[in-house]
Amino acid sequence: MIVLAIALLLALFLLPNVWAKWVLARHARGREDYPGTGGELADHLIRRLGLEGVKVEETDQGDHYDPEARRVRLSRGNYTGRSLTAVTVAAHEVGHAIQHQQGYAPLLARSRLIAVAQKAEKIGALLMMAAPFLFALTRLPGGLAIVVAAAVISFGTAALVHLVTLPVEFDASFQRALPMLKEYIPASDMPGARHVLTACAFTYVAASLASILNLGRWLVILRR
């Protein structure tokens, strides 16, 4: 039973990412019939939609939109690539820039939470590890419970960020990127574009589950 549970957890963590990489690679083949690269499409959409102050950059930190710098950042393959994966990912990241301009509440909430979560997660992990020692030193009634509660609140912010991220990603993909792509890629490629966006979304679902289960793991450890 335990082995089955472990296998299930590993599947939840690993399979979405493996599947996403397979889908992205499958649609990364160069397309001579496409008029431009992912970077060129992103730049075109930004100008067409009047997203003032937004620029497109190549990065080695993974595809993302930086709301503070107002930059759509694409990996080398998607910035210079002329493929379905490249243009779909580019449209998705421009979707985030549109969300930002329109004041999309979940995106703004995520941006605020990320800064807090990065610090809170580190503090939470330290508190989780230090809780038994602090309790042993202080011997205060309820001292361990207080420390654990503080750690759970801090450490749980990572799970909260991932949960807030889900609607942000789905909106950027299916409410913004897909409608734009209909004007730039053949109709026969639309199922593939949806496939790419769905695969990427599943990686965030896996990350959300991982954060929640990681928090649960710490709680089980402290109960021993």
Backbone as JSON, one array per atom type, in Angstrom:
{
  "sequence": "MIVLAIALLLALFLLPNVWAKWVLARHARGREDYPGTGGELADHLIRRLGLEGVKVEETDQGDHYDPEARRVRLSRGNYTGRSLTAVTVAAHEVGHAIQHQQGYAPLLARSRLIAVAQKAEKIGALLMMAAPFLFALTRLPGGLAIVVAAAVISFGTAALVHLVTLPVEFDASFQRALPMLKEYIPASDMPGARHVLTACAFTYVAASLASILNLGRWLVILRR",
  "N": [[0.83, -1.21, 0.0], [1.91, 1.22, 0.84], [3.98, 1.46, -0.98], [2.51, 1.73, -3.33], [1.26, 4.17, -2.85], [3.48, 5.88, -2.78], [4.37, 5.57, -5.41], [2.22, 6.7, -6.75], [2.35, 9.36, -5.9], [4.83, 10.11, -6.96], [4.2, 9.91, -9.65], [2.32, 11.97, -9.87], [3.98, 14.16, -9.46], [6.0, 13.95, -11.44], [5.04, 13.09, -14.02], [3.33, 15.16, -15.27], [5.27, 17.15, -15.91], [7.06, 15.73, -17.53], [5.36, 15.04, -19.63], [4.67, 17.61, -20.54], [7.15, 18.55, -21.51], [7.53, 16.75, -23.58], [5.38, 17.4, -25.29], [5.98, 20.09, -25.94], [8.42, 19.74, -27.26], [7.57, 18.19, -29.39], [6.11, 19.97, -30.96], [8.0, 21.79, -31.69], [9.25, 21.79, -34.06], [10.73, 23.37, -36.89], [8.97, 25.75, -38.89], [8.55, 26.65, -42.07], [6.48, 27.94, -43.26], [5.55, 29.81, -41.5], [5.35, 33.28, -40.78], [7.11, 34.56, -39.05], [9.3, 34.59, -36.11], [8.99, 33.43, -32.64], [9.75, 35.56, -30.97], [9.47, 37.72, -32.73], [6.72, 37.65, -33.24], [5.73, 38.2, -30.67], [6.71, 40.82, -30.31], [5.35, 42.1, -32.39], [2.66, 41.75, -31.56], [2.64, 43.22, -29.2], [3.08, 45.82, -30.14], [0.86, 46.08, -31.83], [-1.29, 45.88, -30.04], [-0.87, 48.04, -28.48], [0.64, 48.06, -26.08], [2.11, 49.9, -24.08], [5.45, 50.6, -23.11], [6.17, 47.96, -22.78], [8.51, 45.46, -23.52], [10.29, 43.01, -25.52], [12.44, 40.36, -24.69], [15.28, 38.16, -24.93], [16.02, 35.35, -22.89], [17.73, 33.32, -20.42], [16.45, 32.27, -18.33], [14.07, 30.96, -18.5], [10.78, 31.02, -20.01], [8.78, 33.84, -19.39], [6.73, 36.51, -18.01], [7.69, 39.61, -16.81], [6.32, 41.62, -14.54], [7.25, 43.84, -13.12], [9.49, 44.9, -14.5], [8.23, 45.11, -16.87], [8.57, 43.31, -19.06], [8.51, 40.93, -21.65], [9.82, 37.88, -21.58], [11.59, 35.49, -23.34], [12.77, 32.17, -23.85], [15.76, 31.12, -25.61], [15.16, 29.26, -27.69], [12.43, 29.73, -28.15], [12.4, 32.43, -28.62], [13.93, 32.84, -30.94], [12.96, 30.83, -32.49], [10.98, 29.47, -35.15], [8.35, 28.15, -34.91], [5.48, 26.12, -33.94], [5.39, 25.77, -31.18], [7.05, 27.92, -30.35], [5.67, 30.3, -31.21], [3.27, 29.97, -29.88], [3.94, 29.93, -27.14], [5.01, 32.5, -27.01], [2.72, 34.09, -27.53], [1.25, 33.44, -25.28], [2.81, 34.57, -23.18], [2.62, 37.25, -23.88], [-0.03, 37.47, -23.36], [-0.01, 37.63, -20.57], [1.1, 40.17, -20.3], [-0.99, 41.69, -21.3], [-2.92, 41.14, -19.35], [-1.69, 42.47, -17.21], [-1.75, 45.17, -18.06], [-4.48, 45.58, -18.1], [-5.09, 45.38, -15.46], [-5.64, 42.91, -14.25], [-6.89, 41.19, -11.6], [-6.09, 38.62, -10.3], [-3.47, 38.31, -11.35], [-2.11, 40.54, -10.31], [-2.35, 39.97, -7.61], [-0.87, 37.62, -7.48], [1.69, 38.58, -8.11], [2.27, 40.16, -5.87], [2.21, 38.22, -3.88], [4.29, 36.48, -4.55], [6.72, 37.77, -3.92], [6.5, 37.87, -1.14], [6.21, 35.16, -0.54], [8.65, 33.94, -1.25], [10.41, 34.71, 0.75], [8.97, 33.89, 3.0], [8.77, 31.12, 2.69], [11.38, 30.23, 3.11], [11.76, 31.03, 5.75], [9.74, 29.52, 6.92], [10.63, 26.87, 6.48], [12.93, 26.85, 8.07], [11.82, 27.3, 10.6], [10.25, 25.0, 10.85], [12.23, 23.02, 11.06], [13.54, 23.88, 13.31], [11.66, 23.85, 15.33], [11.24, 21.6, 17.28], [13.63, 21.85, 18.8], [13.51, 24.47, 19.75], [11.27, 24.25, 21.37], [12.21, 22.43, 23.25], [14.13, 23.96, 24.5], [12.75, 26.17, 25.55], [10.49, 25.16, 26.91], [7.92, 26.08, 27.22], [4.38, 26.1, 27.79], [2.47, 24.98, 25.11], [4.29, 25.99, 23.41], [5.56, 24.64, 21.27], [3.39, 24.27, 19.57], [2.81, 26.88, 18.84], [5.1, 27.63, 17.44], [5.02, 25.76, 15.34], [2.6, 26.48, 14.14], [3.23, 29.04, 13.22], [5.2, 28.34, 11.4], [3.75, 26.78, 9.57], [1.99, 28.68, 8.5], [3.85, 30.38, 7.26], [5.28, 28.62, 5.55], [3.21, 27.61, 4.04], [2.57, 29.58, 2.23], [3.78, 29.21, -0.21], [2.3, 27.18, -1.44], [-0.07, 28.59, -1.67], [0.62, 30.58, -3.51], [0.98, 29.05, -5.84], [-1.63, 28.12, -6.2], [-3.0, 30.49, -6.7], [-1.74, 31.1, -9.03], [-2.76, 29.36, -10.96], [-5.42, 30.2, -12.1], [-4.48, 32.51, -13.34], [-2.66, 31.59, -15.27], [-4.3, 29.93, -16.87], [-6.13, 31.81, -17.84], [-4.43, 33.54, -19.32], [-3.65, 31.77, -21.27], [-5.97, 30.52, -22.54], [-7.99, 32.42, -22.75], [-6.79, 34.61, -23.82], [-4.3, 34.15, -25.34], [-4.98, 32.05, -27.22], [-7.25, 33.15, -28.78], [-5.83, 35.23, -30.08], [-3.92, 33.82, -31.55], [-5.42, 32.59, -33.53], [-5.5, 34.34, -35.62], [-3.01, 34.23, -36.72], [-1.89, 31.73, -37.2], [-2.32, 28.68, -39.13], [-5.6, 27.2, -39.3], [-5.53, 24.48, -38.94], [-3.49, 24.15, -37.16], [-4.4, 24.94, -34.73], [-5.45, 23.01, -32.83], [-3.01, 21.87, -32.01], [-1.78, 24.09, -30.83], [-3.48, 24.5, -28.66], [-2.94, 22.15, -27.36], [-0.27, 22.52, -26.58], [-0.56, 24.69, -24.78], [-2.22, 23.54, -22.86], [-0.58, 21.51, -21.86], [1.46, 23.02, -20.66], [-0.03, 24.28, -18.66], [-0.62, 22.13, -17.01], [1.78, 21.68, -15.72], [1.8, 23.62, -13.78], [-0.33, 22.8, -12.23], [0.75, 20.45, -11.2], [2.83, 21.59, -9.7], [1.38, 22.95, -7.76], [0.17, 20.82, -6.36], [2.49, 19.6, -5.42], [3.5, 21.52, -3.63], [1.5, 21.59, -1.66], [1.55, 18.92, -0.75], [4.15, 18.82, 0.16], [4.04, 20.53, 2.35], [2.32, 19.02, 3.94], [3.99, 16.83, 4.38], [5.96, 17.89, 6.07], [4.42, 18.42, 8.32], [3.69, 15.83, 9.11], [6.2, 14.82, 9.81], [6.82, 16.41, 12.05], [4.94, 15.55, 13.86], [5.88, 13.19, 14.81]],
  "CA": [[0.0, 0.0, 0.0], [2.81, 2.38, 0.92], [4.69, 1.54, -2.27], [1.55, 2.24, -4.3], [1.07, 5.6, -2.56], [4.69, 6.57, -3.22], [4.36, 5.57, -6.87], [1.2, 7.66, -7.18], [2.88, 10.7, -5.65], [5.87, 10.36, -7.97], [3.51, 10.13, -10.92], [1.72, 13.32, -9.81], [5.04, 15.15, -9.56], [6.87, 13.82, -12.6], [4.38, 12.9, -15.32], [2.95, 16.4, -15.96], [6.44, 17.83, -16.46], [7.57, 14.91, -18.63], [4.4, 15.19, -20.72], [4.79, 18.98, -21.07], [8.38, 18.62, -22.31], [7.3, 15.98, -24.8], [4.48, 18.18, -26.15], [6.71, 21.26, -26.44], [9.4, 19.26, -28.24], [6.84, 17.68, -30.55], [5.66, 21.07, -31.8], [9.1, 22.74, -31.84], [9.83, 21.66, -35.41], [10.71, 24.61, -37.66], [7.9, 25.89, -39.88], [8.89, 27.66, -43.06], [5.29, 28.68, -43.66], [5.26, 30.84, -40.51], [5.98, 34.52, -41.22], [8.08, 35.12, -38.1], [9.69, 33.82, -34.93], [8.22, 33.74, -31.44], [10.1, 36.91, -30.54], [8.89, 38.69, -33.67], [5.28, 37.69, -33.01], [5.51, 38.91, -29.41], [6.93, 42.25, -30.55], [4.25, 42.56, -33.23], [1.43, 41.83, -30.75], [2.79, 44.33, -28.25], [2.86, 47.06, -30.89], [-0.51, 46.08, -32.34], [-2.22, 46.07, -28.93], [-0.56, 49.29, -27.8], [1.1, 47.81, -24.71], [3.19, 50.87, -23.92], [6.49, 50.3, -22.13], [6.48, 46.53, -22.76], [9.54, 45.05, -24.48], [10.56, 41.58, -25.62], [13.85, 40.05, -24.49], [15.69, 36.76, -24.85], [16.49, 35.06, -21.54], [18.09, 31.94, -20.11], [15.75, 31.99, -17.08], [12.76, 30.38, -18.77], [9.78, 31.94, -20.55], [7.95, 34.46, -18.37], [6.5, 37.95, -18.12], [8.12, 40.31, -15.59], [5.46, 42.81, -14.42], [7.98, 45.0, -12.59], [10.28, 45.47, -15.59], [7.36, 45.13, -18.06], [9.32, 42.61, -20.1], [8.16, 39.58, -22.07], [11.11, 37.22, -21.73], [11.45, 34.2, -24.0], [13.99, 31.37, -23.98], [16.37, 31.24, -26.93], [14.43, 28.47, -28.67], [11.15, 30.35, -28.47], [12.64, 33.79, -29.13], [14.43, 32.77, -32.32], [12.34, 29.72, -33.2], [9.84, 29.7, -36.03], [7.63, 26.89, -34.73], [4.2, 26.26, -33.24], [5.7, 25.98, -29.76], [7.6, 29.26, -30.15], [4.66, 31.36, -31.34], [2.23, 29.76, -28.86], [4.49, 30.41, -25.87], [5.12, 33.96, -27.12], [1.38, 34.65, -27.37], [0.89, 33.24, -23.87], [3.49, 35.56, -22.35], [1.99, 38.54, -24.19], [-1.29, 37.42, -22.62], [0.26, 38.15, -19.22], [1.29, 41.62, -20.42], [-2.34, 42.24, -21.45], [-3.49, 41.08, -18.0], [-1.08, 43.51, -16.4], [-2.26, 46.47, -18.49], [-5.9, 45.67, -17.75], [-5.25, 45.29, -14.01], [-6.25, 41.62, -13.92], [-6.66, 41.05, -10.16], [-5.26, 37.47, -9.89], [-2.06, 38.53, -11.69], [-1.57, 41.49, -9.34], [-2.25, 39.26, -6.34], [0.26, 36.69, -7.57], [2.94, 39.35, -8.07], [2.52, 40.55, -4.49], [2.43, 37.02, -3.08], [5.57, 35.84, -4.88], [7.77, 38.42, -3.14], [6.33, 37.45, 0.25], [6.38, 33.7, -0.43], [10.05, 33.56, -1.35], [10.99, 34.87, 2.09], [8.2, 33.11, 3.97], [9.07, 29.7, 2.55], [12.66, 29.99, 3.77], [11.52, 31.15, 7.19], [8.92, 28.39, 7.31], [11.46, 25.67, 6.53], [13.8, 26.96, 9.24], [10.99, 27.11, 11.79], [9.87, 23.6, 10.91], [13.36, 22.24, 11.53], [13.96, 24.34, 14.63], [10.56, 23.78, 16.29], [11.48, 20.73, 18.44], [14.73, 22.36, 19.61], [13.01, 25.65, 20.45], [10.37, 23.79, 22.42], [13.03, 21.81, 24.29], [14.84, 25.01, 25.22], [11.85, 27.08, 26.27], [9.57, 24.39, 27.75], [6.7, 26.85, 27.45], [3.15, 25.39, 27.39], [1.99, 25.38, 23.8], [5.36, 26.63, 22.64], [5.76, 23.93, 20.0], [2.24, 24.53, 18.71], [2.94, 28.25, 18.32], [6.15, 27.63, 16.42], [4.54, 25.0, 14.19], [1.56, 27.29, 13.47], [3.93, 30.1, 12.48], [5.88, 27.71, 10.27], [2.74, 26.38, 8.58], [1.54, 29.89, 7.83], [4.93, 30.85, 6.4], [5.6, 27.63, 4.53], [2.04, 27.41, 3.19], [2.41, 30.63, 1.23], [4.21, 28.68, -1.51], [1.13, 26.5, -2.0], [-1.05, 29.63, -2.01], [1.07, 31.22, -4.75], [0.69, 28.16, -6.96], [-3.07, 28.08, -6.4], [-3.37, 31.77, -7.35], [-1.14, 31.09, -10.37], [-3.55, 28.56, -11.9], [-6.33, 30.99, -12.93], [-3.69, 33.47, -14.13], [-2.12, 30.89, -16.42], [-5.4, 29.49, -17.74], [-6.67, 32.99, -18.51], [-3.46, 34.0, -20.32], [-3.58, 30.78, -22.35], [-7.19, 30.18, -23.27], [-8.83, 33.6, -22.97], [-6.03, 35.67, -24.49], [-3.37, 33.66, -26.37], [-5.66, 31.3, -28.3], [-7.94, 34.03, -29.73], [-4.87, 35.96, -30.91], [-3.25, 32.9, -32.46], [-6.31, 32.26, -34.64], [-5.23, 35.27, -36.72], [-1.63, 34.15, -37.19], [-1.47, 30.38, -37.58], [-3.38, 27.96, -39.86], [-6.64, 26.58, -38.46], [-5.13, 23.1, -38.66], [-2.51, 24.16, -36.07], [-5.02, 25.36, -33.48], [-5.45, 21.93, -31.82], [-1.66, 21.75, -31.49], [-1.54, 25.22, -29.93], [-4.22, 24.2, -27.43], [-2.19, 21.05, -26.73], [0.9, 23.13, -25.95], [-1.0, 25.49, -23.64], [-2.72, 22.62, -21.84], [0.58, 20.84, -21.25], [2.12, 23.99, -19.77], [-0.9, 24.49, -17.5], [-0.53, 20.98, -16.12], [2.97, 21.78, -14.89], [1.43, 24.43, -12.62], [-1.16, 21.94, -11.39], [1.69, 19.58, -10.49], [3.55, 22.4, -8.72], [0.44, 23.21, -6.66], [0.07, 19.59, -5.58], [3.78, 19.38, -4.76], [3.61, 22.44, -2.5], [0.57, 21.15, -0.63], [2.05, 17.67, -0.2], [5.38, 19.12, 0.89], [3.61, 21.05, 3.64], [1.82, 17.88, 4.69], [5.13, 16.0, 4.78], [6.58, 18.51, 7.24], [3.53, 18.23, 9.47], [3.82, 14.43, 9.54], [7.5, 14.69, 10.46], [6.79, 17.06, 13.36], [4.06, 14.81, 14.76], [6.57, 12.0, 15.32]],
  "C": [[0.86, 1.27, 0.0], [3.54, 2.57, -0.4], [3.79, 2.12, -3.34], [1.34, 3.74, -4.12], [2.27, 6.41, -3.03], [4.74, 6.66, -4.75], [3.37, 6.58, -7.42], [1.69, 9.09, -7.02], [3.95, 11.07, -6.67], [5.26, 10.64, -9.34], [2.92, 11.53, -10.98], [2.78, 14.4, -10.0], [5.73, 15.15, -10.92], [6.15, 13.81, -13.94], [3.95, 14.2, -16.0], [4.12, 17.12, -16.6], [7.03, 17.06, -17.65], [6.67, 15.07, -19.86], [4.53, 16.56, -21.37], [6.03, 19.1, -21.95], [8.21, 17.88, -23.63], [6.43, 16.76, -25.79], [5.22, 19.36, -26.76], [7.72, 20.85, -27.51], [8.71, 18.8, -29.53], [6.45, 18.8, -31.51], [6.74, 22.13, -32.02], [9.76, 22.65, -33.2], [9.67, 22.96, -36.19], [9.62, 24.6, -38.73], [8.22, 27.02, -40.84], [7.68, 28.48, -43.48], [4.87, 29.73, -42.65], [6.0, 32.12, -40.89], [7.04, 35.07, -40.27], [8.36, 34.18, -36.95], [8.78, 34.16, -33.75], [8.49, 35.15, -30.95], [9.48, 37.96, -31.43], [7.37, 38.78, -33.5], [4.97, 38.46, -31.73], [5.66, 40.41, -29.6], [5.8, 42.84, -31.39], [2.96, 42.73, -32.41], [1.48, 43.0, -29.77], [2.52, 45.66, -28.94], [1.41, 47.17, -31.36], [-1.52, 46.4, -31.24], [-1.94, 47.34, -28.13], [-0.14, 49.11, -26.35], [2.34, 48.67, -24.45], [4.16, 50.46, -22.81], [6.88, 48.84, -22.07], [7.49, 46.2, -23.86], [9.69, 43.53, -24.46], [12.05, 41.34, -25.5], [14.08, 38.54, -24.54], [16.26, 36.52, -23.45], [16.92, 33.6, -21.42], [17.43, 31.49, -18.8], [14.37, 31.38, -17.29], [11.77, 31.43, -19.23], [8.93, 32.51, -19.41], [7.71, 35.93, -18.72], [6.86, 38.57, -16.78], [7.3, 41.59, -15.46], [6.19, 44.04, -13.9], [8.78, 45.69, -13.69], [9.45, 45.66, -16.86], [8.11, 44.54, -19.26], [8.72, 41.23, -20.36], [9.48, 38.9, -22.37], [10.9, 35.81, -22.24], [12.8, 33.49, -24.05], [14.49, 31.46, -25.41], [15.56, 30.49, -28.0], [13.12, 29.1, -29.09], [11.31, 31.77, -29.0], [13.05, 33.77, -30.6], [13.75, 31.69, -33.15], [11.13, 30.13, -34.02], [9.04, 28.39, -36.03], [6.31, 27.15, -33.99], [4.43, 26.49, -31.75], [6.16, 27.4, -29.51], [6.53, 30.33, -30.19], [3.56, 31.21, -30.28], [2.7, 30.27, -27.5], [4.6, 31.93, -25.89], [3.76, 34.62, -26.91], [0.91, 34.53, -25.93], [1.52, 34.3, -22.99], [2.97, 36.97, -22.63], [0.63, 38.61, -23.49], [-1.13, 37.94, -21.21], [0.44, 39.67, -19.26], [-0.06, 42.32, -20.58], [-3.04, 42.23, -20.09], [-2.99, 42.23, -17.14], [-1.65, 44.88, -16.76], [-3.71, 46.66, -18.07], [-6.16, 45.55, -16.25], [-5.93, 44.02, -13.56], [-5.89, 41.25, -12.48], [-5.83, 39.83, -9.76], [-3.78, 37.65, -10.22], [-1.42, 39.47, -10.68], [-1.39, 40.82, -7.98], [-1.06, 38.32, -6.34], [1.58, 37.44, -7.45], [3.28, 39.75, -6.64], [2.88, 39.34, -3.63], [3.81, 36.41, -3.31], [6.69, 36.44, -4.03], [7.71, 37.98, -1.67], [6.67, 35.97, 0.41], [7.84, 33.28, -0.46], [10.75, 33.66, 0.0], [10.3, 33.96, 3.1], [8.53, 31.64, 3.9], [10.39, 29.35, 3.23], [12.5, 30.03, 5.28], [10.74, 29.94, 7.7], [9.74, 27.12, 7.44], [12.37, 25.68, 7.75], [13.03, 26.72, 10.53], [10.57, 25.66, 11.97], [11.0, 22.76, 11.51], [13.75, 22.6, 12.98], [12.9, 24.14, 15.71], [10.83, 22.86, 17.48], [12.58, 21.25, 19.36], [14.3, 23.6, 20.4], [12.11, 25.26, 21.6], [11.17, 23.19, 23.58], [13.75, 22.86, 25.13], [13.91, 25.85, 26.08], [10.95, 26.37, 27.27], [8.29, 25.17, 28.08], [5.5, 26.04, 27.03], [2.66, 25.9, 26.03], [3.06, 26.01, 22.93], [5.57, 25.98, 21.29], [4.62, 24.23, 19.03], [2.33, 25.91, 18.07], [3.97, 28.3, 17.2], [5.69, 26.92, 15.16], [3.5, 25.8, 13.41], [2.21, 28.39, 12.64], [4.61, 29.53, 11.24], [4.9, 27.32, 9.17], [2.26, 27.59, 7.8], [2.59, 30.39, 6.84], [5.16, 29.92, 5.22], [4.45, 27.42, 3.56], [1.84, 28.47, 2.14], [2.84, 30.16, -0.16], [3.05, 27.98, -2.2], [0.09, 27.53, -2.45], [-0.68, 30.32, -3.32], [0.73, 30.36, -5.95], [-0.81, 28.09, -7.25], [-3.57, 29.34, -7.09], [-2.87, 31.79, -8.78], [-2.04, 30.39, -11.38], [-4.53, 29.4, -12.72], [-5.62, 32.01, -13.81], [-3.2, 32.81, -15.41], [-3.21, 30.44, -17.4], [-5.99, 30.67, -18.51], [-5.74, 33.47, -19.61], [-3.43, 33.06, -21.52], [-4.84, 30.75, -23.19], [-8.13, 31.36, -23.52], [-8.11, 34.68, -23.77], [-5.15, 35.13, -25.62], [-4.09, 32.97, -27.52], [-6.43, 32.19, -29.26], [-6.98, 34.81, -30.63], [-4.24, 35.05, -31.94], [-4.11, 32.54, -33.67], [-6.05, 33.14, -35.86], [-3.86, 35.07, -37.35], [-1.17, 32.76, -37.6], [-2.62, 29.69, -38.3], [-4.36, 27.31, -38.88], [-6.25, 25.15, -38.07], [-4.13, 23.02, -37.51], [-3.13, 24.53, -34.73], [-5.11, 24.24, -32.44], [-4.06, 21.74, -31.19], [-1.33, 22.87, -30.51], [-2.25, 24.99, -28.59], [-3.5, 23.1, -26.64], [-0.99, 21.6, -25.96], [0.49, 23.88, -24.69], [-1.53, 24.61, -22.51], [-1.58, 21.93, -21.11], [1.29, 21.76, -20.27], [1.29, 24.21, -18.51], [-0.78, 23.35, -16.51], [0.73, 21.01, -15.26], [2.68, 22.62, -13.65], [0.52, 23.66, -11.67], [-0.27, 21.02, -10.55], [2.44, 20.36, -9.4], [2.66, 22.7, -7.51], [0.32, 21.99, -5.76], [1.36, 19.33, -4.8], [3.92, 20.26, -3.53], [2.72, 21.99, -1.34], [1.07, 19.87, 0.04], [3.34, 17.87, 0.59], [5.07, 19.67, 2.27], [3.1, 19.92, 4.52], [2.93, 16.99, 5.2], [5.8, 16.56, 6.03], [5.72, 18.31, 8.49], [3.61, 16.81, 10.01], [5.12, 14.23, 10.3], [7.46, 15.25, 11.88], [5.88, 16.33, 14.35], [4.74, 13.61, 15.37], [7.3, 12.31, 16.62]]
}
